[in-house]
């Protein structure tokens, strides 16, 4: 990486670190552009170009994440205090924004957090943070593991990836109704096509949750399936798990030809791990990518 690019990324990283450390303070454009040592007239455009989210939106999401963490973990602070620290003018405004984003009132979230919409809401924050991460892999990042077969409930997405969010919402509703929390029941994605096929209608992916509970043949959402066991090449991806295409390309294009191994007749898939801790950062989302081997 060229020195100029390293310096640019370091300056942007200083801004993210400063925001994280001053969420309760006045995060104005003058201060943040000075932290990055960029002109304030161009800083907001540079930030948006780098992180694919505006600085205002980033701060808003980071403050809401902190607020939700405080609700779930700190009974000493009132909802009003948390709302004020998050930059809202009144508890009512905070409650409206909170319910719109998470489908729960702040008080309800404090009593019984629903983590699935919480995770979905902070996707843009995870994506933004991942922009500064190094996604260069080496053979030392890959391990070969003997994997046990896993019984799963499967929701198939077939067709344009633009409609994937609708499928994900159906998946989340089903697993919530079935009591299969991401904390206790593993989450898998089976990639049956490229991320961006030439024909968008050829996009194909399975969303799976590990469970041995019987799935009725009449179930309108899910069907029973199995992720087969056997030898797999495993590549761990930290943080940038919203797009696993670079990791998959490395396994297929670089690692597999050099390894002398042969791929088995089953698609590449991933298991997603999410740490639900009050202090968990967006980059604590981890995925392991599995390439089945003969």
PDB file of N, CA and C in Angstrom, residues 109-205:
ATOM      1  N   UNK A 109     -37.389  -2.405  24.823  1.00  0.00           N
ATOM      2  CA  UNK A 109     -36.057  -2.915  24.488  1.00  0.00           C
ATOM      3  C   UNK A 109     -35.249  -3.137  25.758  1.00  0.00           C
ATOM      4  N   UNK A 110     -35.376  -2.239  26.706  1.00  0.00           N
ATOM      5  CA  UNK A 110     -34.638  -2.385  27.966  1.00  0.00           C
ATOM      6  C   UNK A 110     -35.032  -3.664  28.699  1.00  0.00           C
ATOM      7  N   UNK A 111     -36.314  -4.006  28.657  1.00  0.00           N
ATOM      8  CA  UNK A 111     -36.792  -5.206  29.350  1.00  0.00           C
ATOM      9  C   UNK A 111     -36.446  -6.476  28.603  1.00  0.00           C
ATOM     10  N   UNK A 112     -36.593  -6.448  27.260  1.00  0.00           N
ATOM     11  CA  UNK A 112     -36.391  -7.663  26.458  1.00  0.00           C
ATOM     12  C   UNK A 112     -35.939  -7.279  25.056  1.00  0.00           C
ATOM     13  N   UNK A 113     -34.632  -7.088  24.851  1.00  0.00           N
ATOM     14  CA  UNK A 113     -34.137  -6.643  23.547  1.00  0.00           C
ATOM     15  C   UNK A 113     -34.412  -7.672  22.453  1.00  0.00           C
ATOM     16  N   UNK A 114     -34.870  -7.185  21.296  1.00  0.00           N
ATOM     17  CA  UNK A 114     -35.025  -8.012  20.103  1.00  0.00           C
ATOM     18  C   UNK A 114     -33.807  -7.731  19.230  1.00  0.00           C
ATOM     19  N   UNK A 115     -32.850  -8.668  19.211  1.00  0.00           N
ATOM     20  CA  UNK A 115     -31.558  -8.392  18.602  1.00  0.00           C
ATOM     21  C   UNK A 115     -31.556  -8.439  17.083  1.00  0.00           C
ATOM     22  N   UNK A 116     -32.502  -9.146  16.480  1.00  0.00           N
ATOM     23  CA  UNK A 116     -32.464  -9.283  15.019  1.00  0.00           C
ATOM     24  C   UNK A 116     -32.598  -7.938  14.294  1.00  0.00           C
ATOM     25  N   UNK A 117     -33.647  -7.138  14.563  1.00  0.00           N
ATOM     26  CA  UNK A 117     -33.709  -5.823  13.911  1.00  0.00           C
ATOM     27  C   UNK A 117     -32.600  -4.891  14.374  1.00  0.00           C
ATOM     28  N   UNK A 118     -32.104  -5.088  15.574  1.00  0.00           N
ATOM     29  CA  UNK A 118     -30.974  -4.295  16.072  1.00  0.00           C
ATOM     30  C   UNK A 118     -29.766  -4.507  15.170  1.00  0.00           C
ATOM     31  N   UNK A 119     -29.490  -5.759  14.852  1.00  0.00           N
ATOM     32  CA  UNK A 119     -28.362  -6.066  13.985  1.00  0.00           C
ATOM     33  C   UNK A 119     -28.565  -5.483  12.592  1.00  0.00           C
ATOM     34  N   UNK A 120     -29.760  -5.659  12.037  1.00  0.00           N
ATOM     35  CA  UNK A 120     -30.035  -5.174  10.689  1.00  0.00           C
ATOM     36  C   UNK A 120     -29.894  -3.651  10.599  1.00  0.00           C
ATOM     37  N   UNK A 121     -30.294  -2.949  11.661  1.00  0.00           N
ATOM     38  CA  UNK A 121     -30.280  -1.484  11.639  1.00  0.00           C
ATOM     39  C   UNK A 121     -28.872  -0.918  11.524  1.00  0.00           C
ATOM     40  N   UNK A 122     -27.878  -1.668  12.021  1.00  0.00           N
ATOM     41  CA  UNK A 122     -26.527  -1.130  12.046  1.00  0.00           C
ATOM     42  C   UNK A 122     -25.655  -1.681  10.930  1.00  0.00           C
ATOM     43  N   UNK A 123     -26.299  -2.256   9.900  1.00  0.00           N
ATOM     44  CA  UNK A 123     -25.545  -2.695   8.729  1.00  0.00           C
ATOM     45  C   UNK A 123     -24.711  -1.586   8.111  1.00  0.00           C
ATOM     46  N   UNK A 124     -25.266  -0.367   7.893  1.00  0.00           N
ATOM     47  CA  UNK A 124     -24.455   0.716   7.315  1.00  0.00           C
ATOM     48  C   UNK A 124     -23.249   1.092   8.175  1.00  0.00           C
ATOM     49  N   UNK A 125     -23.377   0.946   9.496  1.00  0.00           N
ATOM     50  CA  UNK A 125     -22.261   1.251  10.388  1.00  0.00           C
ATOM     51  C   UNK A 125     -21.153   0.212  10.209  1.00  0.00           C
ATOM     52  N   UNK A 126     -21.540  -1.058  10.113  1.00  0.00           N
ATOM     53  CA  UNK A 126     -20.563  -2.135   9.887  1.00  0.00           C
ATOM     54  C   UNK A 126     -19.849  -1.937   8.554  1.00  0.00           C
ATOM     55  N   UNK A 127     -20.630  -1.605   7.517  1.00  0.00           N
ATOM     56  CA  UNK A 127     -20.050  -1.398   6.196  1.00  0.00           C
ATOM     57  C   UNK A 127     -19.055  -0.239   6.225  1.00  0.00           C
ATOM     58  N   UNK A 128     -19.436   0.853   6.882  1.00  0.00           N
ATOM     59  CA  UNK A 128     -18.552   2.023   6.948  1.00  0.00           C
ATOM     60  C   UNK A 128     -17.241   1.674   7.630  1.00  0.00           C
ATOM     61  N   UNK A 129     -17.316   1.007   8.770  1.00  0.00           N
ATOM     62  CA  UNK A 129     -16.094   0.664   9.503  1.00  0.00           C
ATOM     63  C   UNK A 129     -15.202  -0.284   8.700  1.00  0.00           C
ATOM     64  N   UNK A 130     -15.820  -1.164   7.925  1.00  0.00           N
ATOM     65  CA  UNK A 130     -15.047  -2.166   7.190  1.00  0.00           C
ATOM     66  C   UNK A 130     -14.236  -1.547   6.052  1.00  0.00           C
ATOM     67  N   UNK A 131     -14.548  -0.322   5.658  1.00  0.00           N
ATOM     68  CA  UNK A 131     -13.867   0.287   4.530  1.00  0.00           C
ATOM     69  C   UNK A 131     -12.370   0.486   4.782  1.00  0.00           C
ATOM     70  N   UNK A 132     -11.973   0.596   6.040  1.00  0.00           N
ATOM     71  CA  UNK A 132     -10.563   0.816   6.352  1.00  0.00           C
ATOM     72  C   UNK A 132      -9.842  -0.475   6.698  1.00  0.00           C
ATOM     73  N   UNK A 133     -10.553  -1.600   6.611  1.00  0.00           N
ATOM     74  CA  UNK A 133      -9.944  -2.873   6.980  1.00  0.00           C
ATOM     75  C   UNK A 133      -9.141  -3.452   5.828  1.00  0.00           C
ATOM     76  N   UNK A 134      -8.108  -4.189   6.178  1.00  0.00           N
ATOM     77  CA  UNK A 134      -7.284  -4.855   5.175  1.00  0.00           C
ATOM     78  C   UNK A 134      -7.930  -6.192   4.814  1.00  0.00           C
ATOM     79  N   UNK A 135      -8.287  -6.376   3.547  1.00  0.00           N
ATOM     80  CA  UNK A 135      -8.925  -7.614   3.129  1.00  0.00           C
ATOM     81  C   UNK A 135      -7.998  -8.461   2.261  1.00  0.00           C
ATOM     82  N   UNK A 136      -6.677  -8.359   2.509  1.00  0.00           N
ATOM     83  CA  UNK A 136      -5.704  -9.179   1.808  1.00  0.00           C
ATOM     84  C   UNK A 136      -5.494 -10.463   2.600  1.00  0.00           C
ATOM     85  N   UNK A 137      -5.642 -11.619   1.924  1.00  0.00           N
ATOM     86  CA  UNK A 137      -5.528 -12.907   2.598  1.00  0.00           C
ATOM     87  C   UNK A 137      -4.283 -13.636   2.137  1.00  0.00           C
ATOM     88  N   UNK A 138      -3.788 -14.533   2.988  1.00  0.00           N
ATOM     89  CA  UNK A 138      -2.656 -15.393   2.652  1.00  0.00           C
ATOM     90  C   UNK A 138      -3.020 -16.824   3.016  1.00  0.00           C
ATOM     91  N   UNK A 139      -2.163 -17.756   2.600  1.00  0.00           N
ATOM     92  CA  UNK A 139      -2.418 -19.167   2.894  1.00  0.00           C
ATOM     93  C   UNK A 139      -2.447 -19.437   4.399  1.00  0.00           C
ATOM     94  N   UNK A 140      -1.804 -18.584   5.174  1.00  0.00           N
ATOM     95  CA  UNK A 140      -1.800 -18.762   6.625  1.00  0.00           C
ATOM     96  C   UNK A 140      -3.164 -18.463   7.251  1.00  0.00           C
ATOM     97  N   UNK A 141      -4.041 -17.779   6.494  1.00  0.00           N
ATOM     98  CA  UNK A 141      -5.374 -17.465   6.997  1.00  0.00           C
ATOM     99  C   UNK A 141      -6.359 -18.625   6.795  1.00  0.00           C
ATOM    100  N   UNK A 142      -5.944 -19.631   6.041  1.00  0.00           N
ATOM    101  CA  UNK A 142      -6.837 -20.742   5.706  1.00  0.00           C
ATOM    102  C   UNK A 142      -6.448 -21.983   6.503  1.00  0.00           C
ATOM    103  N   UNK A 143      -7.435 -22.634   7.099  1.00  0.00           N
ATOM    104  CA  UNK A 143      -7.221 -23.905   7.777  1.00  0.00           C
ATOM    105  C   UNK A 143      -8.110 -24.965   7.140  1.00  0.00           C
ATOM    106  N   UNK A 144      -7.703 -26.223   7.234  1.00  0.00           N
ATOM    107  CA  UNK A 144      -8.534 -27.325   6.759  1.00  0.00           C
ATOM    108  C   UNK A 144      -9.135 -28.005   7.982  1.00  0.00           C
ATOM    109  N   UNK A 145     -10.455 -28.129   7.969  1.00  0.00           N
ATOM    110  CA  UNK A 145     -11.171 -28.595   9.149  1.00  0.00           C
ATOM    111  C   UNK A 145     -12.145 -29.709   8.759  1.00  0.00           C
ATOM    112  N   UNK A 146     -12.276 -30.687   9.622  1.00  0.00           N
ATOM    113  CA  UNK A 146     -13.283 -31.727   9.461  1.00  0.00           C
ATOM    114  C   UNK A 146     -14.570 -31.222  10.116  1.00  0.00           C
ATOM    115  N   UNK A 147     -15.633 -31.080   9.322  1.00  0.00           N
ATOM    116  CA  UNK A 147     -16.866 -30.461   9.783  1.00  0.00           C
ATOM    117  C   UNK A 147     -17.957 -31.514   9.918  1.00  0.00           C
ATOM    118  N   UNK A 148     -18.714 -31.446  10.993  1.00  0.00           N
ATOM    119  CA  UNK A 148     -19.831 -32.366  11.198  1.00  0.00           C
ATOM    120  C   UNK A 148     -21.049 -31.913  10.392  1.00  0.00           C
ATOM    121  N   UNK A 149     -21.898 -32.849   9.952  1.00  0.00           N
ATOM    122  CA  UNK A 149     -23.133 -32.450   9.269  1.00  0.00           C
ATOM    123  C   UNK A 149     -24.017 -31.620  10.198  1.00  0.00           C
ATOM    124  N   UNK A 150     -24.754 -30.669   9.635  1.00  0.00           N
ATOM    125  CA  UNK A 150     -25.617 -29.788  10.427  1.00  0.00           C
ATOM    126  C   UNK A 150     -27.022 -29.784   9.846  1.00  0.00           C
ATOM    127  N   UNK A 151     -27.999 -30.124  10.689  1.00  0.00           N
ATOM    128  CA  UNK A 151     -29.389 -30.025  10.284  1.00  0.00           C
ATOM    129  C   UNK A 151     -29.812 -28.559  10.335  1.00  0.00           C
ATOM    130  N   UNK A 152     -30.496 -28.090   9.301  1.00  0.00           N
ATOM    131  CA  UNK A 152     -30.880 -26.683   9.234  1.00  0.00           C
ATOM    132  C   UNK A 152     -32.300 -26.538   8.708  1.00  0.00           C
ATOM    133  N   UNK A 153     -32.897 -25.395   9.051  1.00  0.00           N
ATOM    134  CA  UNK A 153     -34.110 -24.919   8.387  1.00  0.00           C
ATOM    135  C   UNK A 153     -33.665 -23.928   7.331  1.00  0.00           C
ATOM    136  N   UNK A 154     -34.202 -24.056   6.113  1.00  0.00           N
ATOM    137  CA  UNK A 154     -33.698 -23.325   4.960  1.00  0.00           C
ATOM    138  C   UNK A 154     -34.782 -22.431   4.363  1.00  0.00           C
ATOM    139  N   UNK A 155     -34.392 -21.188   4.085  1.00  0.00           N
ATOM    140  CA  UNK A 155     -35.224 -20.290   3.293  1.00  0.00           C
ATOM    141  C   UNK A 155     -34.452 -19.957   2.024  1.00  0.00           C
ATOM    142  N   UNK A 156     -34.981 -20.334   0.879  1.00  0.00           N
ATOM    143  CA  UNK A 156     -34.298 -20.128  -0.388  1.00  0.00           C
ATOM    144  C   UNK A 156     -34.625 -18.754  -0.970  1.00  0.00           C
ATOM    145  N   UNK A 157     -33.568 -18.023  -1.323  1.00  0.00           N
ATOM    146  CA  UNK A 157     -33.775 -16.791  -2.092  1.00  0.00           C
ATOM    147  C   UNK A 157     -33.345 -17.063  -3.520  1.00  0.00           C
ATOM    148  N   UNK A 158     -34.277 -16.861  -4.449  1.00  0.00           N
ATOM    149  CA  UNK A 158     -33.998 -17.051  -5.861  1.00  0.00           C
ATOM    150  C   UNK A 158     -34.444 -15.804  -6.616  1.00  0.00           C
ATOM    151  N   UNK A 159     -33.546 -15.210  -7.368  1.00  0.00           N
ATOM    152  CA  UNK A 159     -33.901 -14.016  -8.128  1.00  0.00           C
ATOM    153  C   UNK A 159     -33.077 -12.815  -7.734  1.00  0.00           C
ATOM    154  N   UNK A 160     -33.418 -11.665  -8.270  1.00  0.00           N
ATOM    155  CA  UNK A 160     -32.655 -10.425  -8.129  1.00  0.00           C
ATOM    156  C   UNK A 160     -32.254 -10.165  -6.678  1.00  0.00           C
ATOM    157  N   UNK A 161     -30.962  -9.862  -6.493  1.00  0.00           N
ATOM    158  CA  UNK A 161     -30.448  -9.591  -5.148  1.00  0.00           C
ATOM    159  C   UNK A 161     -31.080  -8.342  -4.547  1.00  0.00           C
ATOM    160  N   UNK A 162     -31.653  -7.484  -5.367  1.00  0.00           N
ATOM    161  CA  UNK A 162     -32.313  -6.276  -4.873  1.00  0.00           C
ATOM    162  C   UNK A 162     -33.479  -6.620  -3.953  1.00  0.00           C
ATOM    163  N   UNK A 163     -34.007  -7.832  -4.073  1.00  0.00           N
ATOM    164  CA  UNK A 163     -35.137  -8.250  -3.228  1.00  0.00           C
ATOM    165  C   UNK A 163     -34.679  -9.078  -2.029  1.00  0.00           C
ATOM    166  N   UNK A 164     -33.368  -9.161  -1.811  1.00  0.00           N
ATOM    167  CA  UNK A 164     -32.852 -10.009  -0.740  1.00  0.00           C
ATOM    168  C   UNK A 164     -33.317  -9.556   0.644  1.00  0.00           C
ATOM    169  N   UNK A 165     -33.425  -8.238   0.850  1.00  0.00           N
ATOM    170  CA  UNK A 165     -33.846  -7.754   2.165  1.00  0.00           C
ATOM    171  C   UNK A 165     -35.220  -8.281   2.558  1.00  0.00           C
ATOM    172  N   UNK A 166     -36.113  -8.428   1.578  1.00  0.00           N
ATOM    173  CA  UNK A 166     -37.434  -8.976   1.871  1.00  0.00           C
ATOM    174  C   UNK A 166     -37.322 -10.414   2.367  1.00  0.00           C
ATOM    175  N   UNK A 167     -36.436 -11.194   1.739  1.00  0.00           N
ATOM    176  CA  UNK A 167     -36.218 -12.576   2.155  1.00  0.00           C
ATOM    177  C   UNK A 167     -35.617 -12.625   3.551  1.00  0.00           C
ATOM    178  N   UNK A 168     -34.661 -11.731   3.826  1.00  0.00           N
ATOM    179  CA  UNK A 168     -34.036 -11.694   5.144  1.00  0.00           C
ATOM    180  C   UNK A 168     -35.065 -11.368   6.220  1.00  0.00           C
ATOM    181  N   UNK A 169     -35.953 -10.430   5.937  1.00  0.00           N
ATOM    182  CA  UNK A 169     -36.997 -10.080   6.906  1.00  0.00           C
ATOM    183  C   UNK A 169     -37.908 -11.274   7.185  1.00  0.00           C
ATOM    184  N   UNK A 170     -38.262 -12.041   6.155  1.00  0.00           N
ATOM    185  CA  UNK A 170     -39.079 -13.237   6.349  1.00  0.00           C
ATOM    186  C   UNK A 170     -38.333 -14.269   7.195  1.00  0.00           C
ATOM    187  N   UNK A 171     -37.042 -14.398   6.931  1.00  0.00           N
ATOM    188  CA  UNK A 171     -36.196 -15.336   7.684  1.00  0.00           C
ATOM    189  C   UNK A 171     -36.146 -14.953   9.163  1.00  0.00           C
ATOM    190  N   UNK A 172     -35.945 -13.667   9.421  1.00  0.00           N
ATOM    191  CA  UNK A 172     -35.869 -13.190  10.807  1.00  0.00           C
ATOM    192  C   UNK A 172     -37.194 -13.408  11.519  1.00  0.00           C
ATOM    193  N   UNK A 173     -38.311 -13.105  10.858  1.00  0.00           N
ATOM    194  CA  UNK A 173     -39.624 -13.307  11.495  1.00  0.00           C
ATOM    195  C   UNK A 173     -39.850 -14.776  11.832  1.00  0.00           C
ATOM    196  N   UNK A 174     -39.481 -15.662  10.913  1.00  0.00           N
ATOM    197  CA  UNK A 174     -39.706 -17.096  11.146  1.00  0.00           C
ATOM    198  C   UNK A 174     -38.874 -17.594  12.319  1.00  0.00           C
ATOM    199  N   UNK A 175     -37.585 -17.282  12.321  1.00  0.00           N
ATOM    200  CA  UNK A 175     -36.739 -17.812  13.385  1.00  0.00           C
ATOM    201  C   UNK A 175     -37.099 -17.197  14.737  1.00  0.00           C
ATOM    202  N   UNK A 176     -37.573 -15.957  14.726  1.00  0.00           N
ATOM    203  CA  UNK A 176     -38.023 -15.347  15.979  1.00  0.00           C
ATOM    204  C   UNK A 176     -39.253 -16.070  16.513  1.00  0.00           C
ATOM    205  N   UNK A 177     -40.209 -16.350  15.621  1.00  0.00           N
ATOM    206  CA  UNK A 177     -41.424 -17.070  16.037  1.00  0.00           C
ATOM    207  C   UNK A 177     -41.089 -18.479  16.514  1.00  0.00           C
ATOM    208  N   UNK A 178     -40.045 -19.081  15.929  1.00  0.00           N
ATOM    209  CA  UNK A 178     -39.652 -20.441  16.308  1.00  0.00           C
ATOM    210  C   UNK A 178     -38.768 -20.463  17.552  1.00  0.00           C
ATOM    211  N   UNK A 179     -38.372 -19.286  18.048  1.00  0.00           N
ATOM    212  CA  UNK A 179     -37.525 -19.213  19.234  1.00  0.00           C
ATOM    213  C   UNK A 179     -36.087 -19.613  18.978  1.00  0.00           C
ATOM    214  N   UNK A 180     -35.619 -19.421  17.739  1.00  0.00           N
ATOM    215  CA  UNK A 180     -34.249 -19.804  17.371  1.00  0.00           C
ATOM    216  C   UNK A 180     -33.378 -18.555  17.296  1.00  0.00           C
ATOM    217  N   UNK A 181     -32.930 -18.083  18.442  1.00  0.00           N
ATOM    218  CA  UNK A 181     -32.133 -16.867  18.534  1.00  0.00           C
ATOM    219  C   UNK A 181     -30.757 -17.058  17.910  1.00  0.00           C
ATOM    220  N   UNK A 182     -30.180 -16.011  17.284  1.00  0.00           N
ATOM    221  CA  UNK A 182     -28.803 -16.101  16.769  1.00  0.00           C
ATOM    222  C   UNK A 182     -27.784 -16.414  17.860  1.00  0.00           C
ATOM    223  N   UNK A 183     -28.136 -16.132  19.113  1.00  0.00           N
ATOM    224  CA  UNK A 183     -27.222 -16.410  20.208  1.00  0.00           C
ATOM    225  C   UNK A 183     -27.133 -17.902  20.514  1.00  0.00           C
ATOM    226  N   UNK A 184     -28.178 -18.662  20.170  1.00  0.00           N
ATOM    227  CA  UNK A 184     -28.224 -20.083  20.534  1.00  0.00           C
ATOM    228  C   UNK A 184     -28.302 -21.019  19.330  1.00  0.00           C
ATOM    229  N   UNK A 185     -28.718 -20.501  18.175  1.00  0.00           N
ATOM    230  CA  UNK A 185     -28.886 -21.325  16.984  1.00  0.00           C
ATOM    231  C   UNK A 185     -28.049 -20.733  15.852  1.00  0.00           C
ATOM    232  N   UNK A 186     -27.098 -21.494  15.298  1.00  0.00           N
ATOM    233  CA  UNK A 186     -26.158 -20.931  14.316  1.00  0.00           C
ATOM    234  C   UNK A 186     -26.841 -20.476  13.034  1.00  0.00           C
ATOM    235  N   UNK A 187     -26.260 -19.463  12.430  1.00  0.00           N
ATOM    236  CA  UNK A 187     -26.762 -18.885  11.188  1.00  0.00           C
ATOM    237  C   UNK A 187     -25.799 -19.215  10.047  1.00  0.00           C
ATOM    238  N   UNK A 188     -26.360 -19.695   8.930  1.00  0.00           N
ATOM    239  CA  UNK A 188     -25.552 -20.044   7.762  1.00  0.00           C
ATOM    240  C   UNK A 188     -26.129 -19.385   6.520  1.00  0.00           C
ATOM    241  N   UNK A 189     -25.246 -19.067   5.565  1.00  0.00           N
ATOM    242  CA  UNK A 189     -25.651 -18.669   4.211  1.00  0.00           C
ATOM    243  C   UNK A 189     -24.954 -19.602   3.232  1.00  0.00           C
ATOM    244  N   UNK A 190     -25.719 -20.190   2.315  1.00  0.00           N
ATOM    245  CA  UNK A 190     -25.150 -21.039   1.271  1.00  0.00           C
ATOM    246  C   UNK A 190     -25.225 -20.256  -0.039  1.00  0.00           C
ATOM    247  N   UNK A 191     -24.068 -20.004  -0.650  1.00  0.00           N
ATOM    248  CA  UNK A 191     -23.996 -19.157  -1.835  1.00  0.00           C
ATOM    249  C   UNK A 191     -24.034 -20.039  -3.089  1.00  0.00           C
ATOM    250  N   UNK A 192     -25.159 -20.033  -3.775  1.00  0.00           N
ATOM    251  CA  UNK A 192     -25.353 -20.908  -4.931  1.00  0.00           C
ATOM    252  C   UNK A 192     -25.115 -20.190  -6.252  1.00  0.00           C
ATOM    253  N   UNK A 193     -24.715 -18.939  -6.178  1.00  0.00           N
ATOM    254  CA  UNK A 193     -24.381 -18.191  -7.395  1.00  0.00           C
ATOM    255  C   UNK A 193     -23.350 -17.140  -7.044  1.00  0.00           C
ATOM    256  N   UNK A 194     -22.861 -16.425  -8.055  1.00  0.00           N
ATOM    257  CA  UNK A 194     -22.002 -15.276  -7.798  1.00  0.00           C
ATOM    258  C   UNK A 194     -22.812 -14.181  -7.113  1.00  0.00           C
ATOM    259  N   UNK A 195     -22.107 -13.261  -6.462  1.00  0.00           N
ATOM    260  CA  UNK A 195     -22.778 -12.144  -5.800  1.00  0.00           C
ATOM    261  C   UNK A 195     -23.495 -11.256  -6.810  1.00  0.00           C
ATOM    262  N   UNK A 196     -22.879 -11.050  -7.971  1.00  0.00           N
ATOM    263  CA  UNK A 196     -23.481 -10.213  -9.018  1.00  0.00           C
ATOM    264  C   UNK A 196     -23.424 -10.957 -10.342  1.00  0.00           C
ATOM    265  N   UNK A 197     -24.322 -11.927 -10.570  1.00  0.00           N
ATOM    266  CA  UNK A 197     -24.322 -12.653 -11.841  1.00  0.00           C
ATOM    267  C   UNK A 197     -24.691 -11.729 -12.996  1.00  0.00           C
ATOM    268  N   UNK A 198     -24.311 -12.129 -14.209  1.00  0.00           N
ATOM    269  CA  UNK A 198     -24.592 -11.311 -15.390  1.00  0.00           C
ATOM    270  C   UNK A 198     -26.084 -11.042 -15.529  1.00  0.00           C
ATOM    271  N   UNK A 199     -26.881 -12.050 -15.248  1.00  0.00           N
ATOM    272  CA  UNK A 199     -28.340 -11.882 -15.219  1.00  0.00           C
ATOM    273  C   UNK A 199     -28.773 -11.799 -13.762  1.00  0.00           C
ATOM    274  N   UNK A 200     -29.247 -10.649 -13.283  1.00  0.00           N
ATOM    275  CA  UNK A 200     -29.615 -10.512 -11.862  1.00  0.00           C
ATOM    276  C   UNK A 200     -30.593 -11.576 -11.378  1.00  0.00           C
ATOM    277  N   UNK A 201     -31.439 -12.094 -12.265  1.00  0.00           N
ATOM    278  CA  UNK A 201     -32.415 -13.101 -11.853  1.00  0.00           C
ATOM    279  C   UNK A 201     -31.772 -14.446 -11.543  1.00  0.00           C
ATOM    280  N   UNK A 202     -30.478 -14.595 -11.877  1.00  0.00           N
ATOM    281  CA  UNK A 202     -29.780 -15.845 -11.580  1.00  0.00           C
ATOM    282  C   UNK A 202     -29.188 -15.870 -10.180  1.00  0.00           C
ATOM    283  N   UNK A 203     -29.326 -14.778  -9.430  1.00  0.00           N
ATOM    284  CA  UNK A 203     -28.781 -14.760  -8.071  1.00  0.00           C
ATOM    285  C   UNK A 203     -29.509 -15.791  -7.218  1.00  0.00           C
ATOM    286  N   UNK A 204     -28.718 -16.534  -6.404  1.00  0.00           N
ATOM    287  CA  UNK A 204     -29.294 -17.634  -5.633  1.00  0.00           C
ATOM    288  C   UNK A 204     -28.524 -17.816  -4.328  1.00  0.00           C
ATOM    289  N   UNK A 205     -29.246 -17.789  -3.207  1.00  0.00           N
ATOM    290  CA  UNK A 205     -28.630 -17.976  -1.902  1.00  0.00           C
ATOM    291  C   UNK A 205     -29.645 -18.610  -0.957  1.00  0.00           C
TER     292      UNK A 205
END
